[in-house]
PDB file of C-alpha atoms in Angstrom:
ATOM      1  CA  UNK A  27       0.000   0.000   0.000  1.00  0.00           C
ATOM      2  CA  UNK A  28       1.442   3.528  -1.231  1.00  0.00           C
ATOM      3  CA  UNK A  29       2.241   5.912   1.847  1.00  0.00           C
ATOM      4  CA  UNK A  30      -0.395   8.512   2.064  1.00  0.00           C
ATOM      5  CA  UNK A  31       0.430  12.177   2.849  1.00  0.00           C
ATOM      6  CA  UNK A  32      -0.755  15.333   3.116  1.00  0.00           C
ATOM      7  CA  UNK A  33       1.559  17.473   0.565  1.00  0.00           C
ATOM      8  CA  UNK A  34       2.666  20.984   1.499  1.00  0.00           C
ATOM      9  CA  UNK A  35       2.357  23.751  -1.093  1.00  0.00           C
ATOM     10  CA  UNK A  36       4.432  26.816  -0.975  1.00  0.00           C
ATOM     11  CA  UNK A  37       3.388  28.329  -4.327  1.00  0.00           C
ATOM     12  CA  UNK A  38       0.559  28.263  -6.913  1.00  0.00           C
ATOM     13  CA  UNK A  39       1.390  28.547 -10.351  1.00  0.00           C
ATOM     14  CA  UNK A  40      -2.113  29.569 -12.250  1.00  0.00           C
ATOM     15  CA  UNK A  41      -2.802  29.347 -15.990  1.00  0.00           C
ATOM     16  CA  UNK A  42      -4.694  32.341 -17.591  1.00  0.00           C
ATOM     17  CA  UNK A  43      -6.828  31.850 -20.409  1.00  0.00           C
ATOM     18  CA  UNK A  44      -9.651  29.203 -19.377  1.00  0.00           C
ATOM     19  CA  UNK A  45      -8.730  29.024 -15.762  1.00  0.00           C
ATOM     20  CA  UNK A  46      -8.960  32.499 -14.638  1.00  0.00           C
ATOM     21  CA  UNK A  47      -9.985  34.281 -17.501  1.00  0.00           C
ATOM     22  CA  UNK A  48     -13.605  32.880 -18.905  1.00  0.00           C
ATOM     23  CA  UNK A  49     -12.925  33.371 -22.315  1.00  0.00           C
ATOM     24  CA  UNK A  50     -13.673  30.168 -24.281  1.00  0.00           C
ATOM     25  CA  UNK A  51     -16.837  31.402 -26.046  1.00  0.00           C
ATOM     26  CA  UNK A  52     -14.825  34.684 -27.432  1.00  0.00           C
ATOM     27  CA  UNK A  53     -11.588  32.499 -28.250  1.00  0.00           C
ATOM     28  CA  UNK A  54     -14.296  30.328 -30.338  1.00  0.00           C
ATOM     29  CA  UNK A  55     -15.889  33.599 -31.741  1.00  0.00           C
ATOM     30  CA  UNK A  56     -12.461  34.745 -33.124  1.00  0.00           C
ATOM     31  CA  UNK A  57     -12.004  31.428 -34.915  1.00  0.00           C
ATOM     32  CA  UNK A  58     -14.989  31.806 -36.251  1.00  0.00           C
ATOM     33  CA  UNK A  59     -14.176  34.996 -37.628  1.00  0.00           C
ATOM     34  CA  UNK A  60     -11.521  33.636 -39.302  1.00  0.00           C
ATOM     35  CA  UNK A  61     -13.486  31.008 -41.017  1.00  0.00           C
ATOM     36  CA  UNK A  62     -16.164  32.907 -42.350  1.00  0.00           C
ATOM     37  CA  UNK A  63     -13.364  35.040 -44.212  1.00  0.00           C
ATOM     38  CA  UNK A  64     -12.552  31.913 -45.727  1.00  0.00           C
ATOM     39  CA  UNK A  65     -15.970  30.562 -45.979  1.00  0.00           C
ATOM     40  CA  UNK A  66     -15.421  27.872 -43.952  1.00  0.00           C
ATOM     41  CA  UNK A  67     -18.593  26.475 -41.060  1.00  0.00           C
ATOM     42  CA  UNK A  68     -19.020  27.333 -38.309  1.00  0.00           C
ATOM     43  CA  UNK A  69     -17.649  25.928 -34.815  1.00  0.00           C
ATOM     44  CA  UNK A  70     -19.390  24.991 -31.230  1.00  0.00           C
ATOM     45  CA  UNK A  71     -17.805  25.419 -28.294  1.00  0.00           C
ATOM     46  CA  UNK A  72     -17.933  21.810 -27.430  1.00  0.00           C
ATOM     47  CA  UNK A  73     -16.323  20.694 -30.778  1.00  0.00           C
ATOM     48  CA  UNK A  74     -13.492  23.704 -29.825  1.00  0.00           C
ATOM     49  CA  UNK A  75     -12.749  21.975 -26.706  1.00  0.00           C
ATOM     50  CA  UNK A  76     -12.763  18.597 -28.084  1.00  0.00           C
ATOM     51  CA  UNK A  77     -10.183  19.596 -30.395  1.00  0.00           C
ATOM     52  CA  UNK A  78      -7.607  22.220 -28.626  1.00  0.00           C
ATOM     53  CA  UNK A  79      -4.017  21.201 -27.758  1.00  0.00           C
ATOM     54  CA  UNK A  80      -0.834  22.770 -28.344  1.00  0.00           C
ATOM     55  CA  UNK A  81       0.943  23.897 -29.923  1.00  0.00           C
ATOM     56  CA  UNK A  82      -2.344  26.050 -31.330  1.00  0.00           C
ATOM     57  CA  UNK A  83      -0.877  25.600 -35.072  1.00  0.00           C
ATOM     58  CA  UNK A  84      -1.707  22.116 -35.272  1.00  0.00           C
ATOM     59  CA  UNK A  85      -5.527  22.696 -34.351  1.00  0.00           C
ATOM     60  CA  UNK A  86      -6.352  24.884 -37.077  1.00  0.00           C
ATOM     61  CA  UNK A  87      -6.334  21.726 -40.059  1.00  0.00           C
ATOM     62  CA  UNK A  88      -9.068  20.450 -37.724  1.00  0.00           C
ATOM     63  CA  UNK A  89     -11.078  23.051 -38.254  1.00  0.00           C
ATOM     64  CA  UNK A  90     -10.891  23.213 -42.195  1.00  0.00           C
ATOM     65  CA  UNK A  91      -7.800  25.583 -41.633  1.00  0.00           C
ATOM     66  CA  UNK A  92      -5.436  25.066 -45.262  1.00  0.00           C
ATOM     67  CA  UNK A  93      -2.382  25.078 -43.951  1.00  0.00           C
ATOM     68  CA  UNK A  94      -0.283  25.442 -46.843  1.00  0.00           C
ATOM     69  CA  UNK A  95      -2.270  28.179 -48.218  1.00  0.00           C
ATOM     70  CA  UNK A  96      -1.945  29.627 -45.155  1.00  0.00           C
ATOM     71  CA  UNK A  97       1.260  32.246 -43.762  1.00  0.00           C
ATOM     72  CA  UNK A  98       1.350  31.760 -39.904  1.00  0.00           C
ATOM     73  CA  UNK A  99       2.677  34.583 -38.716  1.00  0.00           C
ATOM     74  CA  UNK A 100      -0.368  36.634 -40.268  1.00  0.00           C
ATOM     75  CA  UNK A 101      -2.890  33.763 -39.149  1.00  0.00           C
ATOM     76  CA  UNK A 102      -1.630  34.307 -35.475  1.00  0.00           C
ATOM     77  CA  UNK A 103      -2.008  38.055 -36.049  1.00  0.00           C
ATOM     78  CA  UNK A 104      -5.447  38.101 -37.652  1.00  0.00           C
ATOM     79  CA  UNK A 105      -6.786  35.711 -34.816  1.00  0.00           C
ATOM     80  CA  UNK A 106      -5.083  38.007 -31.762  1.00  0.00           C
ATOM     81  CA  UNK A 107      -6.820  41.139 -33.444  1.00  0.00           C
ATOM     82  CA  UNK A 108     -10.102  39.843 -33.805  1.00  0.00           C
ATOM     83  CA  UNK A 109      -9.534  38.069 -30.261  1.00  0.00           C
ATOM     84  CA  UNK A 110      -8.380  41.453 -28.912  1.00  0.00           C
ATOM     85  CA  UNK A 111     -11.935  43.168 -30.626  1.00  0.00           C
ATOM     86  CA  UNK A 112     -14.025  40.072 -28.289  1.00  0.00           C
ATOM     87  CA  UNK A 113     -11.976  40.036 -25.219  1.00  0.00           C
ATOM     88  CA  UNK A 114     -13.218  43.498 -24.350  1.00  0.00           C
ATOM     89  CA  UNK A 115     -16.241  41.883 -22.324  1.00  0.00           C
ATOM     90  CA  UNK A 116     -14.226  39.511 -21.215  1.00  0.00           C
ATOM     91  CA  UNK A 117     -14.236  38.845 -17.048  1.00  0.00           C
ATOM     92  CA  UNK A 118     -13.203  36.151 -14.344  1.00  0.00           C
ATOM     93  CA  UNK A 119     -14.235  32.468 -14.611  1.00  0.00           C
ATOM     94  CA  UNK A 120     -17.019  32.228 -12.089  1.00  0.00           C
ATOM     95  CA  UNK A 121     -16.645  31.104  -8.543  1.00  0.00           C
ATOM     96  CA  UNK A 122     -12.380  31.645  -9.263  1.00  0.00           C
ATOM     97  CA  UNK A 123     -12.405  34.999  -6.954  1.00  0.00           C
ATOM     98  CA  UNK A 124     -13.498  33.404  -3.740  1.00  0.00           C
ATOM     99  CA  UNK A 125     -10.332  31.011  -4.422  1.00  0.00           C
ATOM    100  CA  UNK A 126      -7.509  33.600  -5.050  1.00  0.00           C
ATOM    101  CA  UNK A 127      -9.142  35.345  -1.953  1.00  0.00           C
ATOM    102  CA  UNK A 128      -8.595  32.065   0.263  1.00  0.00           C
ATOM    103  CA  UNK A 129      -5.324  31.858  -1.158  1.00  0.00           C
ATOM    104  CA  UNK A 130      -3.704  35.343  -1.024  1.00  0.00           C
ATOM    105  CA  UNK A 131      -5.762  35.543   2.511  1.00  0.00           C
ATOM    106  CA  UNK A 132      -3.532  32.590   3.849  1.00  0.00           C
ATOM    107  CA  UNK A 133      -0.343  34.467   2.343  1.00  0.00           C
ATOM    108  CA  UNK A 134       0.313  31.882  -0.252  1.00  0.00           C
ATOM    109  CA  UNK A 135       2.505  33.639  -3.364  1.00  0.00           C
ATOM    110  CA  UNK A 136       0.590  32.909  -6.581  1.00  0.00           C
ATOM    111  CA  UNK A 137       1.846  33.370 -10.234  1.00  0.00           C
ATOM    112  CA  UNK A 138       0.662  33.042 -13.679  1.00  0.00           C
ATOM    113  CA  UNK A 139       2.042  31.479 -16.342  1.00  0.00           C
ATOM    114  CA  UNK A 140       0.664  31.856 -19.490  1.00  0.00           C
ATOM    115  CA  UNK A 141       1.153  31.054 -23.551  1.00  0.00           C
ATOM    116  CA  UNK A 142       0.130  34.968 -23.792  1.00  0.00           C
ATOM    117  CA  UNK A 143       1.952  37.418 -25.267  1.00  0.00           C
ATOM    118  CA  UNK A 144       3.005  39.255 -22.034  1.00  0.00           C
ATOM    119  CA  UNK A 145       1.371  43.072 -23.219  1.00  0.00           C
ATOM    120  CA  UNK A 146      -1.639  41.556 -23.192  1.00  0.00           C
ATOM    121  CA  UNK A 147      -1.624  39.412 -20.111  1.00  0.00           C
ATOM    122  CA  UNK A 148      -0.429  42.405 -18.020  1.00  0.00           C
ATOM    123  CA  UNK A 149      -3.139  44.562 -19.862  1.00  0.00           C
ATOM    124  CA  UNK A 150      -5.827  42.204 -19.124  1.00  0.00           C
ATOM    125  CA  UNK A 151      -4.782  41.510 -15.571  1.00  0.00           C
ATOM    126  CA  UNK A 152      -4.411  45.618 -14.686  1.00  0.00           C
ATOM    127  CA  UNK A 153      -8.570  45.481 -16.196  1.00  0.00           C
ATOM    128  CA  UNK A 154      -9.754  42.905 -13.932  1.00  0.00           C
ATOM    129  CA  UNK A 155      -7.841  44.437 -10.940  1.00  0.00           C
ATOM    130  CA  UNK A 156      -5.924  41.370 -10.410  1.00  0.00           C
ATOM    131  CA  UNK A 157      -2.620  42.202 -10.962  1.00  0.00           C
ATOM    132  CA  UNK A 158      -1.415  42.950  -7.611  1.00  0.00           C
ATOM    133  CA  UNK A 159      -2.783  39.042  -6.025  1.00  0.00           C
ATOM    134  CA  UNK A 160       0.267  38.038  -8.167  1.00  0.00           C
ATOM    135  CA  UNK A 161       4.148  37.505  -6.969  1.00  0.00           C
ATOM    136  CA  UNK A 162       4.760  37.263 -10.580  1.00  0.00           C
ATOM    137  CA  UNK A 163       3.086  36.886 -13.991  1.00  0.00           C
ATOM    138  CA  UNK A 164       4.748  35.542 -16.886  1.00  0.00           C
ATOM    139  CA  UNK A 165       3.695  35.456 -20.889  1.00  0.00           C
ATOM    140  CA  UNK A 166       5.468  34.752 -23.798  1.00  0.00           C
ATOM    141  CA  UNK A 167       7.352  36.561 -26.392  1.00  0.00           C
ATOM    142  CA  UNK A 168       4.672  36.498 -28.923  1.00  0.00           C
ATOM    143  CA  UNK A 169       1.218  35.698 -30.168  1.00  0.00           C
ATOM    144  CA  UNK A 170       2.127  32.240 -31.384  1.00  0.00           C
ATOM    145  CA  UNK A 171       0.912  30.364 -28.019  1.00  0.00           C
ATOM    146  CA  UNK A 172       3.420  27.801 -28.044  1.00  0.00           C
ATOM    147  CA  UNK A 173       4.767  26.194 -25.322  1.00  0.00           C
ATOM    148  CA  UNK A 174       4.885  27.937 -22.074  1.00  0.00           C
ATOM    149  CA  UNK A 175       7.297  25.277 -20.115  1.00  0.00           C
ATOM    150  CA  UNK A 176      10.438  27.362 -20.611  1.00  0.00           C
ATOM    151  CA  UNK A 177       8.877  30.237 -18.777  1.00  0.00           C
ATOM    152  CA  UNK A 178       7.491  27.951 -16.054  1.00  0.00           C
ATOM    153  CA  UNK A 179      10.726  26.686 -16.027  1.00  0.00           C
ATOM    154  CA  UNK A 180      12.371  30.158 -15.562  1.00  0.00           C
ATOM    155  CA  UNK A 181      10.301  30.986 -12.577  1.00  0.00           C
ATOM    156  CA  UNK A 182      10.793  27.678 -10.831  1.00  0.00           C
ATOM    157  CA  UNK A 183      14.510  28.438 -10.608  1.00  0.00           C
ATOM    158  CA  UNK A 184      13.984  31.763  -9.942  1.00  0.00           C
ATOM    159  CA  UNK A 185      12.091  31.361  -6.820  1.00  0.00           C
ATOM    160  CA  UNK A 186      13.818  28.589  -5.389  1.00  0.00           C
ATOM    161  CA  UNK A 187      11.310  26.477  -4.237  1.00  0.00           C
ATOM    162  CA  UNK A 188      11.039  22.829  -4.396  1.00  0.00           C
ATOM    163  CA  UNK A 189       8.963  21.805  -7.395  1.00  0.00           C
ATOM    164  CA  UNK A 190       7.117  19.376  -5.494  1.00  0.00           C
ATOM    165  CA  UNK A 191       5.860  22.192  -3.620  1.00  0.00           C
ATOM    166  CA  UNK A 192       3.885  24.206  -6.242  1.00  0.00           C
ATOM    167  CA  UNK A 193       0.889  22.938  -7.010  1.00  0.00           C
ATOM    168  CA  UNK A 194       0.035  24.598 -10.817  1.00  0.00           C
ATOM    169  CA  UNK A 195      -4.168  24.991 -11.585  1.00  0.00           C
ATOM    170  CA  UNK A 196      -4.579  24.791 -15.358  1.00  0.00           C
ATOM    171  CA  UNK A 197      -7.842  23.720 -17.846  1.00  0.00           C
ATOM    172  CA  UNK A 198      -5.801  21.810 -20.215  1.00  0.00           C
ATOM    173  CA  UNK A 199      -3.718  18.613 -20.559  1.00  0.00           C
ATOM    174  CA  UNK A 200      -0.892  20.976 -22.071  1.00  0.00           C
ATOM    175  CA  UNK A 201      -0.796  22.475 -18.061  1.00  0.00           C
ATOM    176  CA  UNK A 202      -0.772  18.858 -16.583  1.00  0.00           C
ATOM    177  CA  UNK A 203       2.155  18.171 -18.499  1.00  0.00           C
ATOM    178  CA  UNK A 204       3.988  21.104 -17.815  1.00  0.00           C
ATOM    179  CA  UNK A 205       3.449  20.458 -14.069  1.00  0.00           C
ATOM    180  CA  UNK A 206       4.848  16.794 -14.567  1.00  0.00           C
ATOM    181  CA  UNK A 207       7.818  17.986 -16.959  1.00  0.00           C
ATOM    182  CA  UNK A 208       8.285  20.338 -13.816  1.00  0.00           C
ATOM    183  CA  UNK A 209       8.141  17.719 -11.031  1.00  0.00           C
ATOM    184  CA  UNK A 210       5.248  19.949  -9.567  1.00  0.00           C
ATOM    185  CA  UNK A 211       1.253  19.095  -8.811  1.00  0.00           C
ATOM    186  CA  UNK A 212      -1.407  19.734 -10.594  1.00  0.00           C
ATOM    187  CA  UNK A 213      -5.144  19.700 -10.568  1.00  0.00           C
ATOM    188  CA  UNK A 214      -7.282  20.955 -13.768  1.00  0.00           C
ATOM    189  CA  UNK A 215     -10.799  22.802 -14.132  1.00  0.00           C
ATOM    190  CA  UNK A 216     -13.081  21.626 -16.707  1.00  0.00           C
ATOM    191  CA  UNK A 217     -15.036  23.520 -18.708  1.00  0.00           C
ATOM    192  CA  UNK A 218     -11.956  25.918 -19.813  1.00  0.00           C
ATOM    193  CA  UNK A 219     -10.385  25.370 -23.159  1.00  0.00           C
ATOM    194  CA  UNK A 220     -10.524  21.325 -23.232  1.00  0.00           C
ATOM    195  CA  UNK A 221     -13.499  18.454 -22.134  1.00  0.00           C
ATOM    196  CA  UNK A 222     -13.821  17.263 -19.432  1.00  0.00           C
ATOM    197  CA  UNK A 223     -13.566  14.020 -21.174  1.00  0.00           C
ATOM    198  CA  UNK A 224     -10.115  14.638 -22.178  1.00  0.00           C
ATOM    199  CA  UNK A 225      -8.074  16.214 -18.768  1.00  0.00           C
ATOM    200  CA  UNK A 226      -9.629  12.927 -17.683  1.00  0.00           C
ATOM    201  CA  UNK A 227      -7.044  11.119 -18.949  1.00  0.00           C
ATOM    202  CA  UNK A 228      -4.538  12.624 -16.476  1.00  0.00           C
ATOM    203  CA  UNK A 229      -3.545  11.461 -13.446  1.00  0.00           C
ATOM    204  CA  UNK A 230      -4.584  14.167 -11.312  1.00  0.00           C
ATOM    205  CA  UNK A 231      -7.455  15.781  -9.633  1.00  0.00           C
ATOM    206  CA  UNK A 232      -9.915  16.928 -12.176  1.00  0.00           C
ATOM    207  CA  UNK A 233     -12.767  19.989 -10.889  1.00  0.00           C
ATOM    208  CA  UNK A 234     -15.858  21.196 -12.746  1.00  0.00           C
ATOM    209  CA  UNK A 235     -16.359  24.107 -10.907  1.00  0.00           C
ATOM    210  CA  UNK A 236     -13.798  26.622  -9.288  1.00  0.00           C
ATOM    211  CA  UNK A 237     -15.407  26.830  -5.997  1.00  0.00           C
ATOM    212  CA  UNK A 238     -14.059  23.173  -5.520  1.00  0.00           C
ATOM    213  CA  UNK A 239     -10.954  23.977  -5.132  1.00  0.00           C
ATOM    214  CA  UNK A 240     -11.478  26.206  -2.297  1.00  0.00           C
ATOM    215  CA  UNK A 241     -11.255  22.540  -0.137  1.00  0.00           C
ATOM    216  CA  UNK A 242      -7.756  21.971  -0.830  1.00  0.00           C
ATOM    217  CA  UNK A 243      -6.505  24.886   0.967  1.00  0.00           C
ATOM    218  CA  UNK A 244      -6.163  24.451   4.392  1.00  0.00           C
ATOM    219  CA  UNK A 245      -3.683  26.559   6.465  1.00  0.00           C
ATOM    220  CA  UNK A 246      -1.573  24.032   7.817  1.00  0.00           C
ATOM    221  CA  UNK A 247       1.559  26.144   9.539  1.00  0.00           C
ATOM    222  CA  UNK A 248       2.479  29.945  10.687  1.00  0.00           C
ATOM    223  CA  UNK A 249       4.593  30.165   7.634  1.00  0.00           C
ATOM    224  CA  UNK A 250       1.490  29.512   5.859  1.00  0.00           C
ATOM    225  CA  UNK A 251       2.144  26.635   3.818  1.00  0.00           C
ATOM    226  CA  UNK A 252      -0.770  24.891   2.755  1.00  0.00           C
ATOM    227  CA  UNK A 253      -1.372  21.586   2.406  1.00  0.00           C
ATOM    228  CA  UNK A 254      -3.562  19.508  -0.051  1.00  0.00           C
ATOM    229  CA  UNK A 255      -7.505  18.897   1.805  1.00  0.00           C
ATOM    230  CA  UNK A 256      -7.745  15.926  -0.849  1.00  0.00           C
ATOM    231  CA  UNK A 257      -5.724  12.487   0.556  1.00  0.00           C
ATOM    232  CA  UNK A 258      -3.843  11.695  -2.720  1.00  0.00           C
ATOM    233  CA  UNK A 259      -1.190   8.651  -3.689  1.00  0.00           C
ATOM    234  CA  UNK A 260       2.277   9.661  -4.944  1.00  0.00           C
ATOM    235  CA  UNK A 261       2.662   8.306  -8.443  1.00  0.00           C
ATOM    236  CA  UNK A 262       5.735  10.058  -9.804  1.00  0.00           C
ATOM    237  CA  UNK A 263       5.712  13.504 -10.692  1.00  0.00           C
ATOM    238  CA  UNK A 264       1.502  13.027 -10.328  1.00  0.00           C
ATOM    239  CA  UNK A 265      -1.051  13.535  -7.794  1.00  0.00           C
ATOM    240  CA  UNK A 266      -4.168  11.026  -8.077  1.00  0.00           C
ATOM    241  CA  UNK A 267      -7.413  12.316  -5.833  1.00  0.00           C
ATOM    242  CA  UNK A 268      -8.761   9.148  -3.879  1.00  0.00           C
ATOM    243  CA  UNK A 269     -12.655  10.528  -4.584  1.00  0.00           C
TER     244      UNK A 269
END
């Protein structure tokens, strides 16, 4: 029988788009933007999240996209400006306020760590007023949303904490396996940018709705470390919820 502990966590590392930002319904908008200049149907949300990975190049074929026909660097543009048009009404995911307030009240650091293009991120976070919650907040370079693991990598080292001891919150399988590349935990929200059906394929806690998280943060010392409310079995790098 695996030894069952209590894990503490010493940082969170939060994705943006889909986890704290609820902006699935305008990210599918601006796609389908895109296709109707090319005359192309039509998307759902549901057949968006059944289909979005990264890196976000190889999702546009699925959609009717013609790659070859296509330049890339103008795609990425065209979709950021017509995203940028949509995102203007833009707010939190429900239910996610009540859990940065339970963690920033207990004096846990949070981050972000995004595939944004950082302008934007820190323009978007300065609208919602939730720039200050954050000890740092980290995008990338450009608009091509490719892999964030470098930067999550970079901030790691740069706060010297164990990686066992960050637990990250994401809404896609991309974030799970950024968390396991890092040695971190993880647990994922449905409903963001991928199905339900598909984070369950990872081995760790899976939430449909913010507010659940609020149970796995107990204050657990007067540094105020926290410590995981779930029981979960060490399995690697990954954290599997017993219920």
């Amino acid at each position: 029988m695996s030894k069952r502990k209590k894990p503490v966590i010493r940082h969170v590392f939060w994705d943006w788009n889909g986890t704290i930002l609820d902006d699935v319904e305008v990210c599918v908008g601006a796609l389908n933007r895109m296709m109707a200049r090319r005359r192309l149907p039509a998307i759902t949300v549901k057949r968006y999240q059944d289909v979005f990975s990264f890196p976000v190049k190889a999702v546009y074929p699925h959609f009717g996209f013609h790659m070859e026909e296509e330049n890339w660097d103008a795609m990425a543009r065209e979709y950021h400006d017509d995203f940028l048009v949509l995102s203007k009404a833009c707010g939190l995911r429900r239910g996610i306020r009540p859990v940065l307030d339970a963690v920033q009240a207990a004096g846990i650091p949070m981050s972000i760590v995004s595939a944004c293009e950082t302008g934007y991120l820190l323009g978007m976070t300065d609208r919602l007023g939730v720039t200050p919650r954050f000890h740092s907040i980290r995008g990338l370079a450009d608009f091509f949303a490719a892999s964030k693991l470098a930067v999550a990598r970079d901030l790691l080292q740069s706060l010297g904490v164990p990686a066992g001891e960050v637990l990250l919150v994401g809404d896609t399988r991309h974030d799970y396996d950024i968390a396991d590349a890092l040695g971190a935990r993880c647990v994922l929200l449905a409903g963001g940018h991928q199905s339900a059906g598909r984070l369950a394929t990872c081995r760790c806690p899976v939430f449909g709705d913010p507010r659940d998280l609020l149970r796995l943060f107990v204050t657990d010392s007067p540094d105020h470390a926290i410590s995981a409310g779930l029981e979960i079995k060490e399995t690697g790098h990954t954290a599997v919820a017993d219920g």
